[in-house]
Short mmCIF file of C-alpha atoms in Angstrom, two decimals:
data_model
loop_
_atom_site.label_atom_id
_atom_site.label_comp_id
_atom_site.label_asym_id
_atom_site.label_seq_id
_atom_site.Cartn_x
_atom_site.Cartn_y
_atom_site.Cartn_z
CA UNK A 290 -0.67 -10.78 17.13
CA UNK A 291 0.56 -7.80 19.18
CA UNK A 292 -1.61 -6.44 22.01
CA UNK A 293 -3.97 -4.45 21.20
CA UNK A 294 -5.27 -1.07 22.96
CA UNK A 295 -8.41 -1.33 25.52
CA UNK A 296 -11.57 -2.25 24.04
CA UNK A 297 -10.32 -2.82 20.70
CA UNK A 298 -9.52 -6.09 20.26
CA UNK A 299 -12.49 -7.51 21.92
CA UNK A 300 -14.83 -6.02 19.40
CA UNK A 301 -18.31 -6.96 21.32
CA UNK A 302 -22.02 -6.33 19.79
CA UNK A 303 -22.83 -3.45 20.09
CA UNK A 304 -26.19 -1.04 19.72
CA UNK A 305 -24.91 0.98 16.35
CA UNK A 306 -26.75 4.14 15.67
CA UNK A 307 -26.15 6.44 12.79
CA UNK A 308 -25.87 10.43 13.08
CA UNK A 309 -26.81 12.86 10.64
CA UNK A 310 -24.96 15.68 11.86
CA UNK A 311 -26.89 19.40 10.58
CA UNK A 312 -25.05 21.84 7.65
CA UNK A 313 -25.79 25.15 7.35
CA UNK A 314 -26.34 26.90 3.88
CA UNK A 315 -24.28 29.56 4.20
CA UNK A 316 -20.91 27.32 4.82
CA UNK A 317 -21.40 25.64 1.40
CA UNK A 318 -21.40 21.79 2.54
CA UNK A 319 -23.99 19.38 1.79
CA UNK A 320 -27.29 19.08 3.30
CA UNK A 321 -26.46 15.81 6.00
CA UNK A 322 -29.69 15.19 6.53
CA UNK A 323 -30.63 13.97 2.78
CA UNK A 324 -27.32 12.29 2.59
CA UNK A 325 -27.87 10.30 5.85
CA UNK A 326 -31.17 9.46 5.35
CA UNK A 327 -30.45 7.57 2.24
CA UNK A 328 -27.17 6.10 3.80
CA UNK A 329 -28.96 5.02 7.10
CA UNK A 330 -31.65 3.18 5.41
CA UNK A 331 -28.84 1.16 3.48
CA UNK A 332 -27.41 0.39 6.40
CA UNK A 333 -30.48 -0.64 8.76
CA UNK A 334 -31.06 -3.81 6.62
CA UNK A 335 -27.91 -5.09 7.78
CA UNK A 336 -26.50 -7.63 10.68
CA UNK A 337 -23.17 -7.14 9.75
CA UNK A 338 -21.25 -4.59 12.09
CA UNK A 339 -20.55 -1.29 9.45
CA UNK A 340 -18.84 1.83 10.88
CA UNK A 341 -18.84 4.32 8.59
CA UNK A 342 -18.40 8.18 8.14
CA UNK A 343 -18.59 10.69 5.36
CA UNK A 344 -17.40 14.11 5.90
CA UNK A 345 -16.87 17.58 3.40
CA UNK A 346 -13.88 17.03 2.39
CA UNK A 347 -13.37 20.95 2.09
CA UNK A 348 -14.51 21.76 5.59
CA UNK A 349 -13.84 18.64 7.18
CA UNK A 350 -17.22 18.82 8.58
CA UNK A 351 -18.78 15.57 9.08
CA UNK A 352 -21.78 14.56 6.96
CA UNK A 353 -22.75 11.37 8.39
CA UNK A 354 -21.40 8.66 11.02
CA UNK A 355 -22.00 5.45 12.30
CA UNK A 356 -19.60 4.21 15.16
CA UNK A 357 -17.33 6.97 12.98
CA UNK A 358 -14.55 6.98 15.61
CA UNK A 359 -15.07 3.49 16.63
CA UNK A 360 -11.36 1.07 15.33
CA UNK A 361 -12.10 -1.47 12.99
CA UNK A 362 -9.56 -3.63 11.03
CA UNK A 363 -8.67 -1.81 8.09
CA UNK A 364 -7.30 -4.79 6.04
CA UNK A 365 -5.41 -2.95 2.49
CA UNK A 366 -7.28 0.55 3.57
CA UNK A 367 -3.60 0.65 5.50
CA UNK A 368 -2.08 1.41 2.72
CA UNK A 369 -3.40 4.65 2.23
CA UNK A 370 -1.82 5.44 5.96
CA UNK A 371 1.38 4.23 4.36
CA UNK A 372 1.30 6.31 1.47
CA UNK A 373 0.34 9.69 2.70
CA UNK A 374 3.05 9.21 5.38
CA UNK A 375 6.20 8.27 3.14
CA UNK A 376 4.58 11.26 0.72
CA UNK A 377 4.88 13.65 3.21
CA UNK A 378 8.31 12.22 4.62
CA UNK A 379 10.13 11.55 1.20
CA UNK A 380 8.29 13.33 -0.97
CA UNK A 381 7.01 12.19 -4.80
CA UNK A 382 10.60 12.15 -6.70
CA UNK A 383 12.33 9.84 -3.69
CA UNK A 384 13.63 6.65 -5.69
CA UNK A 385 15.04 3.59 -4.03
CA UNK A 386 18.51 2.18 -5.59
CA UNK A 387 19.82 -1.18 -6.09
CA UNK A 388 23.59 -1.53 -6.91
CA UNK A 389 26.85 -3.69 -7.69
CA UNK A 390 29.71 -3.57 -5.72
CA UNK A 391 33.18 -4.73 -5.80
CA UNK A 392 33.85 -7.77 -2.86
CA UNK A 393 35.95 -10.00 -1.62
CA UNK A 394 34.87 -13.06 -3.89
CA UNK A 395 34.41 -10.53 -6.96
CA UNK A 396 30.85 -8.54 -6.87
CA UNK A 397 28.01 -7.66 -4.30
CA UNK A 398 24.48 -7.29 -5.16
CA UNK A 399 22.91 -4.63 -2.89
CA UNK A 400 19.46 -4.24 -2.07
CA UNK A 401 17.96 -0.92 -1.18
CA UNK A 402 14.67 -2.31 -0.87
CA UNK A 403 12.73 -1.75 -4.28
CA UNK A 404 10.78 -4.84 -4.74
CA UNK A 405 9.93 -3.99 -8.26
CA UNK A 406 13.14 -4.74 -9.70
CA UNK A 407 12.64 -6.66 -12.12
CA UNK A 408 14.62 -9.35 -14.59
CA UNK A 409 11.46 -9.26 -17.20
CA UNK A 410 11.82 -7.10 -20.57
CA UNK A 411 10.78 -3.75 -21.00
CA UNK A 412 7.00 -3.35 -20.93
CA UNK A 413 6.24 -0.11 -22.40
CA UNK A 414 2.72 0.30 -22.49
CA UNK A 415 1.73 -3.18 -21.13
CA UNK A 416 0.08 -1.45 -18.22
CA UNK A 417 2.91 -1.32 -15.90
CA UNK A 418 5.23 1.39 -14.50
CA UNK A 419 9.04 1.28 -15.96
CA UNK A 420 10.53 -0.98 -12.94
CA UNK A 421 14.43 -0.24 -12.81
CA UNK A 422 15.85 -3.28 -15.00
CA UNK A 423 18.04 -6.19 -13.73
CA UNK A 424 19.28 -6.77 -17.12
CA UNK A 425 20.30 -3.05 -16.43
CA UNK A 426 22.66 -3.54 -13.92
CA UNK A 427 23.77 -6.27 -15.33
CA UNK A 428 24.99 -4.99 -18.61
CA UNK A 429 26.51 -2.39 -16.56
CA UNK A 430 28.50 -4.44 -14.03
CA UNK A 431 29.02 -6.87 -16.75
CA UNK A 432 30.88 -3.78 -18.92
CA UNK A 433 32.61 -2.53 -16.13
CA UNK A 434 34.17 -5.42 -14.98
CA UNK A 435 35.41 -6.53 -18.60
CA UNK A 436 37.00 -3.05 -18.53
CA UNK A 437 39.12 -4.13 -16.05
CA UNK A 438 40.22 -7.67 -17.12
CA UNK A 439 37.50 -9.28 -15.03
CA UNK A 440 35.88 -12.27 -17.01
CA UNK A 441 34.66 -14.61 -14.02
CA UNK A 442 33.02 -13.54 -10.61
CA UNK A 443 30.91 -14.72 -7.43
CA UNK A 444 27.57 -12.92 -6.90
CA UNK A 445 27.66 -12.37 -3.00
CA UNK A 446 24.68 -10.66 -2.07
CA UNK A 447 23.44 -8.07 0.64
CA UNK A 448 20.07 -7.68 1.76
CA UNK A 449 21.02 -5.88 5.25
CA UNK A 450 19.27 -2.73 4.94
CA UNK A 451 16.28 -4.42 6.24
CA UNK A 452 16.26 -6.00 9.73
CA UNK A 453 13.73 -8.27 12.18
CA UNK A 454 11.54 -10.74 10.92
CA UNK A 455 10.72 -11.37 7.40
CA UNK A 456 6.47 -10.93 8.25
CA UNK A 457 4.89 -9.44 10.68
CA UNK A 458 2.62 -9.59 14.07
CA UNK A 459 -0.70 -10.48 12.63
CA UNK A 460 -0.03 -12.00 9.21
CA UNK A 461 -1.68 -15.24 8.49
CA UNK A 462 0.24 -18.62 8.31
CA UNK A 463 -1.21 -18.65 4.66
CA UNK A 464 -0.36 -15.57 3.66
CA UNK A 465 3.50 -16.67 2.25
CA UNK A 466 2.35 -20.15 0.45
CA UNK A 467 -0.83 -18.48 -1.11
CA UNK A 468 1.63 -15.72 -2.86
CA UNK A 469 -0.26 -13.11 -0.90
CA UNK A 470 3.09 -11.58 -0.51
CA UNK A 471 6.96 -12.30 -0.27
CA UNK A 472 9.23 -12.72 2.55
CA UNK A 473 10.37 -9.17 3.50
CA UNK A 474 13.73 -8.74 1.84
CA UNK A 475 15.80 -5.21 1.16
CA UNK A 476 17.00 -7.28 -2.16
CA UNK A 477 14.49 -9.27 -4.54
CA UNK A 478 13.55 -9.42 -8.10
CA UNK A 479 9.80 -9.29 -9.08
CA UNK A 480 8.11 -9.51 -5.95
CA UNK A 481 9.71 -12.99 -5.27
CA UNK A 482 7.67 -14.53 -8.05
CA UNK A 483 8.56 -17.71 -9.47
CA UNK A 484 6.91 -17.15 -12.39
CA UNK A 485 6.55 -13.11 -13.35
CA UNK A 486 4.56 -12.03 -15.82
CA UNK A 487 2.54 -14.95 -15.24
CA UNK A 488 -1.01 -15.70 -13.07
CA UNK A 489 1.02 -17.70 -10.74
CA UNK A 490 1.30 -16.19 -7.35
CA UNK A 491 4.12 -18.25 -5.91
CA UNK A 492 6.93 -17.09 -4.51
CA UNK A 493 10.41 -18.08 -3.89
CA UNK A 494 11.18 -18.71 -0.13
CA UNK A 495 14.46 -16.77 0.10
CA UNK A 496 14.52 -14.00 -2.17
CA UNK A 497 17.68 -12.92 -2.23
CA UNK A 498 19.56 -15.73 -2.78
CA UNK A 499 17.19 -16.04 -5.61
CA UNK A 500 17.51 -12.57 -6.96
CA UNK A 501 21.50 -12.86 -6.97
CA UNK A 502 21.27 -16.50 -8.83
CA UNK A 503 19.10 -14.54 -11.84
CA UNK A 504 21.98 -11.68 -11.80
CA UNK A 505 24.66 -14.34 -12.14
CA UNK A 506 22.58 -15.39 -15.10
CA UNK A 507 22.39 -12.38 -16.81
CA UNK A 508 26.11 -11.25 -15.95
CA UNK A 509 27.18 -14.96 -17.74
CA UNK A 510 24.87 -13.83 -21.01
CA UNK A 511 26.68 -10.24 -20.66
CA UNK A 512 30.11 -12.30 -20.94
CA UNK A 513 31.47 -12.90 -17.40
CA UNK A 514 30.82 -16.12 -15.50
CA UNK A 515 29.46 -15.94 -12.88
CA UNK A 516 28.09 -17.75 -9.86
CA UNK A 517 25.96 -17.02 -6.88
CA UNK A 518 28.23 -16.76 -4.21
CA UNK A 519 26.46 -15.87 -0.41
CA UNK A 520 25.11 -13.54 1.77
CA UNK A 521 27.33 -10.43 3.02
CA UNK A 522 26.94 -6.93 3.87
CA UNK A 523 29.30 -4.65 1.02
CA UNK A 524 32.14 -2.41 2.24
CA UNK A 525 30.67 0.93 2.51
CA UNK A 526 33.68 1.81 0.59
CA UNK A 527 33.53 -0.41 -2.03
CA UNK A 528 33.76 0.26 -5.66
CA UNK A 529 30.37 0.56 -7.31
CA UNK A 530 29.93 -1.17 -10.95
CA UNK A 531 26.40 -0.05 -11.68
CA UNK A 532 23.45 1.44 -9.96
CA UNK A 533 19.63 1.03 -10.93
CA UNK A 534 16.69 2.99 -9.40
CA UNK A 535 13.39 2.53 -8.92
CA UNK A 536 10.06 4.43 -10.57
CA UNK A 537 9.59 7.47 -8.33
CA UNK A 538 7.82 7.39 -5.10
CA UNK A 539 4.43 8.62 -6.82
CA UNK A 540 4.09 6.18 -9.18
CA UNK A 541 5.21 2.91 -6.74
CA UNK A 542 2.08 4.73 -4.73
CA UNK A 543 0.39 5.19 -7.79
CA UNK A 544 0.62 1.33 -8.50
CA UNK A 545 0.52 0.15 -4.84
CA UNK A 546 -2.59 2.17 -4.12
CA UNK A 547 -4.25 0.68 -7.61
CA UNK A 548 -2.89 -2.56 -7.82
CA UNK A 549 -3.14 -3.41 -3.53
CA UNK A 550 0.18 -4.32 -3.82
CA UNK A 551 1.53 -6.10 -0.62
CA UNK A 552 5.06 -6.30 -1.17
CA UNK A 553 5.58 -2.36 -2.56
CA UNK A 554 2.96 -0.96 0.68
CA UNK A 555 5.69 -2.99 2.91
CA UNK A 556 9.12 -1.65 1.10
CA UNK A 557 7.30 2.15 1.18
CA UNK A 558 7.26 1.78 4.82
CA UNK A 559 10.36 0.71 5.29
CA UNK A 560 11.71 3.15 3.07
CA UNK A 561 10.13 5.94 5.53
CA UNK A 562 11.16 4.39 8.64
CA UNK A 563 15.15 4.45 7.49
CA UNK A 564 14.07 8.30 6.39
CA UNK A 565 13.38 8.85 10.14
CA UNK A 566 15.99 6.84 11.96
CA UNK A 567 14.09 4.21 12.90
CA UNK A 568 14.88 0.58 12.50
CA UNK A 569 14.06 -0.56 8.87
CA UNK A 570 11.89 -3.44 10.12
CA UNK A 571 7.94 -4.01 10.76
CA UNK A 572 7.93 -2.50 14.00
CA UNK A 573 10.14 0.41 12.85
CA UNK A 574 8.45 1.29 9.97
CA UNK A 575 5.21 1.73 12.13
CA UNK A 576 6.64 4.11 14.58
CA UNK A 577 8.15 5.72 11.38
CA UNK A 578 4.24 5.89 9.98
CA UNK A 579 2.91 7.06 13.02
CA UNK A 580 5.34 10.13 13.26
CA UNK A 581 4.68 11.62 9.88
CA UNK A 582 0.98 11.24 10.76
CA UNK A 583 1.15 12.91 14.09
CA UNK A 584 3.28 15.91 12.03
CA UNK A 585 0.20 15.99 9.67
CA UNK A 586 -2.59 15.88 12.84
CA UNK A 587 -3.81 12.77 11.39
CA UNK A 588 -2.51 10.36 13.63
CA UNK A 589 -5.59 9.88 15.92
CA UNK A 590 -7.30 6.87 15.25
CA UNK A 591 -4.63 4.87 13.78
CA UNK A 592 -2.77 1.66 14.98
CA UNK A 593 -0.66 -0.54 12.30
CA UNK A 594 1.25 -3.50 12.61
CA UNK A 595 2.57 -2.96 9.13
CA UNK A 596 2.69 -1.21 5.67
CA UNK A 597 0.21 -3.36 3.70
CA UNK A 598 -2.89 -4.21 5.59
CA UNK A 599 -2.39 -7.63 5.81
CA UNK A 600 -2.02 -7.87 9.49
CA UNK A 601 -5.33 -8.91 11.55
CA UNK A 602 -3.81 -6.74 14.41
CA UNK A 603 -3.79 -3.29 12.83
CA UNK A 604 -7.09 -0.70 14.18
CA UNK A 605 -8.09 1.85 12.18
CA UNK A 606 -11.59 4.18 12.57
CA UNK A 607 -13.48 5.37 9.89
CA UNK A 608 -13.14 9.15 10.84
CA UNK A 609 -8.74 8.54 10.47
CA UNK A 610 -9.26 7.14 7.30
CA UNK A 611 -11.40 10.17 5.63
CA UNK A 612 -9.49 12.72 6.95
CA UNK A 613 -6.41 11.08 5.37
CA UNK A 614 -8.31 10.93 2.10
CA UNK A 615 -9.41 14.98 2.51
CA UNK A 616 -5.76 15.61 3.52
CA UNK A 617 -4.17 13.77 0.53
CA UNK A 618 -7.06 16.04 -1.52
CA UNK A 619 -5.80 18.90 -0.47
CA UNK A 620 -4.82 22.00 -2.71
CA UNK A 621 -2.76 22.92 0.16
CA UNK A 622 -1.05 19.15 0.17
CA UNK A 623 -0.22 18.38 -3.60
CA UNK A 624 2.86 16.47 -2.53
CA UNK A 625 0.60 13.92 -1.05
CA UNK A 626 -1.56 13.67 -4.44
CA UNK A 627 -0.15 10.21 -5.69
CA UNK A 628 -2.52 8.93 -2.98
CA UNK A 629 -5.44 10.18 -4.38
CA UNK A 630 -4.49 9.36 -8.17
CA UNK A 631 -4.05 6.15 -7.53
CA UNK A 632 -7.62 5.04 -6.31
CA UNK A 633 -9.19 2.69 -8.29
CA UNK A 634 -11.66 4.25 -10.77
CA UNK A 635 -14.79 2.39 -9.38
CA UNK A 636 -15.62 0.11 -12.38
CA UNK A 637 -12.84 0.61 -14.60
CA UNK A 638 -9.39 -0.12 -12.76
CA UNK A 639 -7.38 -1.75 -10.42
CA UNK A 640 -9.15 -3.82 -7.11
CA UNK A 641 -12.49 -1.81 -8.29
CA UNK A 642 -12.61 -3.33 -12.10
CA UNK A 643 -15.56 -5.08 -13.19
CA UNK A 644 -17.79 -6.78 -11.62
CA UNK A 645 -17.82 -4.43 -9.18
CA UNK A 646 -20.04 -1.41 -9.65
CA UNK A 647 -21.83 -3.59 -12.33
CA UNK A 648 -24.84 -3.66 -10.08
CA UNK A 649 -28.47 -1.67 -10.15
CA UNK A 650 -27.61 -0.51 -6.50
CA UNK A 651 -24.16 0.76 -6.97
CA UNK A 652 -23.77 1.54 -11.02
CA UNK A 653 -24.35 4.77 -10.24
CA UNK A 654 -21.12 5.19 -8.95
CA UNK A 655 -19.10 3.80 -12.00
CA UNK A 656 -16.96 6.52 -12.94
CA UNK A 657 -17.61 8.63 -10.18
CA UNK A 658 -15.88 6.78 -6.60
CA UNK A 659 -12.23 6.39 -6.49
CA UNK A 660 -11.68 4.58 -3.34
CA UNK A 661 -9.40 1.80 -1.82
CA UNK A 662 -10.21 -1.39 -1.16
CA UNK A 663 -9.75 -3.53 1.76
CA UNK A 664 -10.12 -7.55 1.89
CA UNK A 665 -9.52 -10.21 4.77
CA UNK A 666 -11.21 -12.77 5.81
CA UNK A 667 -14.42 -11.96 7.38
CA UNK A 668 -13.77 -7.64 6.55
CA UNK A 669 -14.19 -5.90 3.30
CA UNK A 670 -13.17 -2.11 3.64
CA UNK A 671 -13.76 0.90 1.46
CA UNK A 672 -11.74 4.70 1.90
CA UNK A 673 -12.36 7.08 -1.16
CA UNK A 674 -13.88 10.08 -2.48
CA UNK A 675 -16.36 11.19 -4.80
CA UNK A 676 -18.07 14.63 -5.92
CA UNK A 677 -21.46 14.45 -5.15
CA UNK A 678 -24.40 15.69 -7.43
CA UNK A 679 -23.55 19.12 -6.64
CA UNK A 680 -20.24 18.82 -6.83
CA UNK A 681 -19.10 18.78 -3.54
CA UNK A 682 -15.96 17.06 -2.45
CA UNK A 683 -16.77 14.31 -0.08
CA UNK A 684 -14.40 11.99 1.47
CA UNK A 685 -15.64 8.40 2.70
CA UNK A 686 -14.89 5.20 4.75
CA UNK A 687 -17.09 2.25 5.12
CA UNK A 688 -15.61 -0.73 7.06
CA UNK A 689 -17.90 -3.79 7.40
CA UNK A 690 -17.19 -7.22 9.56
CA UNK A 691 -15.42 -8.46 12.43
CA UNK A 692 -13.22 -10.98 10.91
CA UNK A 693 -16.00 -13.36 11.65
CA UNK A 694 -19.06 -14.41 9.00
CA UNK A 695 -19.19 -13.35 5.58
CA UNK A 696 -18.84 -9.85 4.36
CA UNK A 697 -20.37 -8.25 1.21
CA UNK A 698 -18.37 -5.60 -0.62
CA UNK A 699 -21.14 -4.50 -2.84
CA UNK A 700 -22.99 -3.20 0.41
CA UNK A 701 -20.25 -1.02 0.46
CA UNK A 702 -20.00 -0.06 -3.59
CA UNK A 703 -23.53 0.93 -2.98
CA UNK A 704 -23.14 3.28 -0.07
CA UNK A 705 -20.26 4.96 -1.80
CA UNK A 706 -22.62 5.12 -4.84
CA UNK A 707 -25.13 7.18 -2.98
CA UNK A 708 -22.36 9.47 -1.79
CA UNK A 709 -21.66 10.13 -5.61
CA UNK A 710 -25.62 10.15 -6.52
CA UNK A 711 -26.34 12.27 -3.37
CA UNK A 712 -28.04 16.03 -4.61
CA UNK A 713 -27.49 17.22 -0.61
CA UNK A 714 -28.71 20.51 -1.33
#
């Protein structure tokens, strides 16, 4: 785990107090001191350390705070850092390409870093974006090189776009054999997954070698032999055979911010730290982060180790988190809207399906909170929005536990269900 800053990591009991903080009629926001009433008394039943701020998400005034601006690990809340900052740094229509090159011992796979390639068949309505298609490329190498007389190769492969290690400061030992995510790899085919399109979760341990070995396959069905060859980094110069790309940046948010998906949160950092010049690693991809934010005044508060959330070392307060969610909901920021569209629907999709929201104390936000989620051991995390009774625009963040003890996320369905409930007037 990386160092952390002064009076972070040691996260000591403290005295929490909650703050109601007084609204005016004429500016149009919601009455605080309704709204923190009925959060407060939510919150006093518990022993579990809860910061937690809601603010206008017009104004930016803040409704109601407890330890607001005080760092807490954000767990998969991260990924909404990630996403408004490769938004606002590559924009919605960015893609990420995977190609076929000519090499020395006949082709090179080259990864650009799109871990959604995928070898499975079209899906069209299965729930899924339109990943760019290994069979693809291979059907298009396949035809190119019979073109030219070619009718057996070597798949060398090159996954150098990406440097340093292959996880990061922070991630758990279990975190690779549980499936929770892949090695880190510029070039891989379906997450890594042994077994896509199946409940299994393992993945392979080097997946590149693996993800040239299942384009050798295809390339042999398509009527050249082929055989995995080994790793190499492609003449800039070389020929290209065939090109894929990925879904644009706005849906891979779309599905990453749904979905919690590790492995696309890690390549969408990446992706913005090679956008800014900065090593395309863990570390890199950070600093990369943290520039956009500071460029969008939202940097304050915010510390990550990496894209996804996954690391134990990242610090994140409450306040940083809603004012990325008001930012993202923006009129005046609509390239940064795939953030807020993909929020789980509370009770209907993605990390907030059923049975969450299926309770008396937080049904009555079913339909209403789109929010992301935010799950390690010991901390359960929740960064949203909803429009109150009187249709006010409120952004949230509620971030229980210390990474010790259990944690409760319906605690927090129901405080974000009296944010949607809430008549402040």
């Amino acid at each position: 785990m990386s160092p952390q800053p002064p009076g972070v990591a040691e996260r000591e009991p403290v005295r929490t107090f909650a703050t109601a903080v007084p609204a005016g009629a004429a500016d149009g926001v919601a009455d605080a001191s309704v709204l923190g009433r009925r959060l407060a008394g939510l919150l006093g039943g518990s022993q579990t350390p809860t910061n937690a701020v809601v603010i206008d998400a017009r104004t930016g005034r803040q409704l109601f705070a407890q330890n607001g601006d005080r760092p807490a690990t954000p767990a998969s809340t991260t990924k909404l850092v990630t996403s408004v900052a490769a938004l606002a740094a590559l924009g919605p229509e960015h893609r990420i390409a995977t190609k076929v090159v000519r090499g020395g011992g006949g082709v090179v796979l080259v990864g650009g870093g799109d871990p959604t390639l995928t070898a499975l068949p079209a899906s069209a309505g299965q729930g899924r974006p339109a990943f760019a298609s290994l069979a693809d490329l291979a059907r298009q190498t396949a035809a190119a090189l019979k073109a030219s007389g070619t009718r057996r190769v070597r798949v060398d492969y090159d996954a150098t776009a990406y440097q340093g290690p292959r996880t990061a400061a922070g991630w758990k030992p279990n975190y690779l054999p549980d499936g929770e995510v892949a090695p880190v790899s510029a070039l891989t085919v379906d997450e890594g997954r042994v077994a896509p399109g199946t409940l299994t979760k393992t993945r392979v341990g080097d997946p590149p070698a693996a993800a040239a070995a299942a384009f050798a396959r295809m390339l042999t069905r398509n009527g050249v032999a082929a055989t995995r060859g080994r790793p190499t980094r492609a003449p800039e110069d070389a020929a290209r055979l065939g090109a894929v790309q990925s879904p644009p940046l706005s849906v891979l948010v779309e599905h990453l911010m749904t979905e919690s998906d590790n492995d696309v949160a890690e390549a969408v950092a990446r992706q913005v730290a090679m956008n800014r010049g900065y090593p395309p690693s863990f570390a890199g991809g950070a600093q990369a982060v943290m520039e956009v934010l500071g460029e969008l005044g939202v940097s304050a508060g915010v510390m990550v180790n990496d894209g996804s959330g996954l690391s134990t070392g990242n610090r994140i307060t409450p306040i940083a988190l809603a004012r990325l969610v008001a930012l993202a909901a923006s009129d005046d920021r609509p390239q940064l809207r795939a953030a807020i569209t993909g929020m789980p629907v509370a009770g209907f999709s993605g990390t907030l399906s059923p049975p969450r929201y299926m309770t008396p104390s937080s049904a009555a936000g079913a339909g209403l909170v789109r929010a992301k989620t935010g799950t390690l051991a010991g901390v359960s995390t929740l960064a949203g929005y909803a429009y109150d009774a009187d249709g006010r625009l409120l952004a949230f963040a509620f971030m229980t536990g210390d990474g010790t003890g259990t944690v409760d996320p319906s605690r927090l369905d129901a405080l974000a269900a009296i944010v949607a409930s809430c008549a402040c007037t």
